[in-house]
Short mmCIF file of the C-alpha atoms (twelve columns), coordinates in Angstrom:
data_MODEL
# 
_entry.id   MODEL 
# 
loop_
_atom_site.group_PDB 
_atom_site.id 
_atom_site.type_symbol 
_atom_site.label_atom_id 
_atom_site.label_alt_id 
_atom_site.label_comp_id 
_atom_site.label_asym_id 
_atom_site.label_seq_id 
_atom_site.Cartn_x 
_atom_site.Cartn_y 
_atom_site.Cartn_z 
_atom_site.pdbx_PDB_model_num 
ATOM 1   C CA . GLN A 1   0.000   0.000  0.000   1 
ATOM 2   C CA . VAL A 2   1.468   3.325  -1.103  1 
ATOM 3   C CA . GLN A 3   1.356   6.095  1.437   1 
ATOM 4   C CA . LEU A 4   2.308   9.740  0.995   1 
ATOM 5   C CA . MET A 5   3.045   12.286 3.686   1 
ATOM 6   C CA . GLU A 6   3.405   15.958 2.859   1 
ATOM 7   C CA . SER A 7   5.083   18.754 4.770   1 
ATOM 8   C CA . GLY A 8   5.941   22.366 4.165   1 
ATOM 9   C CA . GLY A 9   3.780   25.194 2.934   1 
ATOM 10  C CA . GLY A 10  2.929   28.398 4.726   1 
ATOM 11  C CA . SER A 11  2.608   32.109 4.017   1 
ATOM 12  C CA . VAL A 12  5.127   34.340 2.292   1 
ATOM 13  C CA . GLN A 13  5.228   37.650 0.519   1 
ATOM 14  C CA . ALA A 14  5.532   37.857 -3.237  1 
ATOM 15  C CA . GLY A 15  9.073   37.101 -4.329  1 
ATOM 16  C CA . GLY A 16  9.668   34.757 -1.420  1 
ATOM 17  C CA . SER A 17  10.399  31.046 -1.373  1 
ATOM 18  C CA . LEU A 18  8.919   27.903 0.114   1 
ATOM 19  C CA . ARG A 19  9.760   24.232 -0.087  1 
ATOM 20  C CA . LEU A 20  7.286   21.361 -0.016  1 
ATOM 21  C CA . SER A 21  8.257   17.786 0.785   1 
ATOM 22  C CA . CYS A 22  6.449   14.525 0.111   1 
ATOM 23  C CA . ALA A 23  7.651   11.304 1.697   1 
ATOM 24  C CA . ALA A 24  6.528   8.123  -0.031  1 
ATOM 25  C CA . SER A 25  6.407   4.550  1.170   1 
ATOM 26  C CA . GLY A 26  5.111   1.264  -0.182  1 
ATOM 27  C CA . PHE A 27  6.244   1.604  -3.794  1 
ATOM 28  C CA . THR A 28  7.494   -1.534 -5.526  1 
ATOM 29  C CA . GLY A 29  9.511   -1.606 -8.736  1 
ATOM 30  C CA . SER A 30  10.806  1.407  -10.657 1 
ATOM 31  C CA . ARG A 31  7.738   2.552  -12.634 1 
ATOM 32  C CA . ARG A 32  6.881   5.409  -10.327 1 
ATOM 33  C CA . CYS A 33  5.621   8.862  -11.189 1 
ATOM 34  C CA . MET A 34  5.112   11.577 -8.642  1 
ATOM 35  C CA . ALA A 35  3.630   15.005 -9.123  1 
ATOM 36  C CA . TRP A 36  2.486   18.190 -7.455  1 
ATOM 37  C CA . PHE A 37  -0.959  19.598 -8.042  1 
ATOM 38  C CA . ARG A 38  -2.541  22.758 -6.671  1 
ATOM 39  C CA . GLN A 39  -5.998  24.130 -6.268  1 
ATOM 40  C CA . ALA A 40  -6.685  27.841 -6.008  1 
ATOM 41  C CA . PRO A 41  -9.862  29.110 -4.322  1 
ATOM 42  C CA . GLY A 42  -12.824 28.615 -6.618  1 
ATOM 43  C CA . LYS A 43  -10.788 26.785 -9.263  1 
ATOM 44  C CA . GLY A 44  -10.145 23.208 -10.285 1 
ATOM 45  C CA . ARG A 45  -7.125  21.147 -9.366  1 
ATOM 46  C CA . GLU A 46  -4.135  21.997 -11.570 1 
ATOM 47  C CA . TRP A 47  -1.078  19.902 -12.295 1 
ATOM 48  C CA . VAL A 48  2.097   21.847 -11.478 1 
ATOM 49  C CA . ALA A 49  5.057   19.533 -11.981 1 
ATOM 50  C CA . GLY A 50  5.965   15.863 -12.296 1 
ATOM 51  C CA . ILE A 51  8.998   13.655 -11.919 1 
ATOM 52  C CA . SER A 52  9.750   10.101 -12.971 1 
ATOM 53  C CA . ALA A 53  11.819  7.505  -11.162 1 
ATOM 54  C CA . ALA A 54  14.566  8.297  -13.705 1 
ATOM 55  C CA . ASP A 55  14.484  11.986 -12.675 1 
ATOM 56  C CA . ASN A 56  12.785  13.235 -15.836 1 
ATOM 57  C CA . THR A 57  10.991  16.424 -14.851 1 
ATOM 58  C CA . TYR A 58  8.021   18.280 -16.273 1 
ATOM 59  C CA . TYR A 59  6.497   21.668 -15.432 1 
ATOM 60  C CA . ILE A 60  3.487   23.744 -16.210 1 
ATOM 61  C CA . ASP A 61  4.564   26.823 -18.179 1 
ATOM 62  C CA . SER A 62  3.589   29.283 -15.450 1 
ATOM 63  C CA . VAL A 63  6.160   27.893 -12.995 1 
ATOM 64  C CA . LYS A 64  9.067   27.139 -15.311 1 
ATOM 65  C CA . GLY A 65  12.217  28.861 -14.105 1 
ATOM 66  C CA . ARG A 66  10.720  29.446 -10.640 1 
ATOM 67  C CA . PHE A 67  9.833   25.991 -9.303  1 
ATOM 68  C CA . THR A 68  12.085  22.960 -9.142  1 
ATOM 69  C CA . ILE A 69  10.848  19.424 -8.582  1 
ATOM 70  C CA . SER A 70  13.385  16.914 -7.305  1 
ATOM 71  C CA . GLN A 71  13.640  13.717 -5.330  1 
ATOM 72  C CA . GLU A 72  15.979  11.820 -3.069  1 
ATOM 73  C CA . ASN A 73  15.526  8.149  -3.847  1 
ATOM 74  C CA . VAL A 74  17.380  7.038  -0.720  1 
ATOM 75  C CA . LYS A 75  14.849  8.919  1.406   1 
ATOM 76  C CA . ASN A 76  11.906  8.214  -0.931  1 
ATOM 77  C CA . THR A 77  11.126  11.887 -0.711  1 
ATOM 78  C CA . MET A 78  10.083  14.355 -3.391  1 
ATOM 79  C CA . TYR A 79  10.457  18.109 -3.119  1 
ATOM 80  C CA . LEU A 80  9.047   21.213 -4.722  1 
ATOM 81  C CA . GLN A 81  11.276  24.232 -4.310  1 
ATOM 82  C CA . MET A 82  9.231   27.318 -5.075  1 
ATOM 83  C CA . ASN A 83  11.088  30.569 -5.675  1 
ATOM 84  C CA . SER A 84  9.923   33.993 -6.848  1 
ATOM 85  C CA . LEU A 85  6.454   33.186 -5.620  1 
ATOM 86  C CA . LYS A 86  3.536   35.171 -6.950  1 
ATOM 87  C CA . PRO A 87  0.057   35.755 -5.489  1 
ATOM 88  C CA . GLU A 88  -1.361  33.555 -8.247  1 
ATOM 89  C CA . ASP A 89  0.619   30.644 -6.810  1 
ATOM 90  C CA . THR A 90  -1.681  30.701 -3.794  1 
ATOM 91  C CA . GLY A 91  -3.620  27.509 -3.229  1 
ATOM 92  C CA . ILE A 92  -3.673  24.112 -1.628  1 
ATOM 93  C CA . TYR A 93  -0.791  21.997 -2.882  1 
ATOM 94  C CA . TYR A 94  -1.102  18.226 -3.159  1 
ATOM 95  C CA . CYS A 95  1.453   15.502 -3.676  1 
ATOM 96  C CA . ALA A 96  0.251   12.657 -5.914  1 
ATOM 97  C CA . ALA A 97  1.660   9.379  -7.194  1 
ATOM 98  C CA . ARG A 98  0.983   6.638  -9.702  1 
ATOM 99  C CA . TYR A 99  2.674   3.659  -11.290 1 
ATOM 100 C CA . SER A 100 3.748   4.478  -14.851 1 
ATOM 101 C CA . SER A 101 6.847   4.594  -17.033 1 
ATOM 102 C CA . VAL A 102 5.541   7.755  -18.739 1 
ATOM 103 C CA . CYS A 103 5.196   10.676 -16.369 1 
ATOM 104 C CA . ARG A 104 3.857   13.492 -18.522 1 
ATOM 105 C CA . SER A 105 0.252   13.037 -17.464 1 
ATOM 106 C CA . GLN A 106 -1.383  16.164 -16.086 1 
ATOM 107 C CA . ASN A 107 -4.696  14.448 -15.443 1 
ATOM 108 C CA . SER A 108 -5.511  14.138 -11.766 1 
ATOM 109 C CA . LEU A 109 -7.659  11.079 -12.501 1 
ATOM 110 C CA . ASP A 110 -4.525  9.149  -13.493 1 
ATOM 111 C CA . PHE A 111 -3.067  9.464  -9.987  1 
ATOM 112 C CA . LEU A 112 -4.091  6.947  -7.355  1 
ATOM 113 C CA . TRP A 113 -2.473  8.244  -4.189  1 
ATOM 114 C CA . TRP A 114 -2.758  11.725 -2.722  1 
ATOM 115 C CA . THR A 115 -1.841  13.721 0.321   1 
ATOM 116 C CA . GLN A 116 -4.353  15.802 2.228   1 
ATOM 117 C CA . GLY A 117 -2.843  19.017 0.865   1 
ATOM 118 C CA . THR A 118 -0.998  21.926 2.381   1 
ATOM 119 C CA . GLN A 119 -1.832  25.608 2.119   1 
ATOM 120 C CA . VAL A 120 0.493   27.983 0.300   1 
ATOM 121 C CA . THR A 121 -0.416  31.645 0.577   1 
ATOM 122 C CA . VAL A 122 1.482   34.360 -1.276  1 
ATOM 123 C CA . SER A 123 0.607   37.927 -0.422  1 
ATOM 124 C CA . SER A 124 1.317   40.918 -2.626  1 
# 
């Protein structure tokens, strides 16, 4: 049984930085994809970034150059380093995971395991 545990988040002013962490357990094999989603108030859940077991990374255009997704396989932990934060980055951020060798999917329905979400608030 795959389990995910998220930490990080908080409130910062525009231009600031935050780091989210997601610790995973229960994965078997190497076909693992992990991703970060977010949901702004009154909006749907949006894929933000993804990473494969082979460290291939993918980003939504609006965060390219500002956010970095990474992982430490020894610790089974994924990170989202968020720099130059903007008010439009505000939302609840979720860690998600699935078994797949192709990790470009931005569809939340493709992901089986989720965290409860953590609030990120960026003030102007």
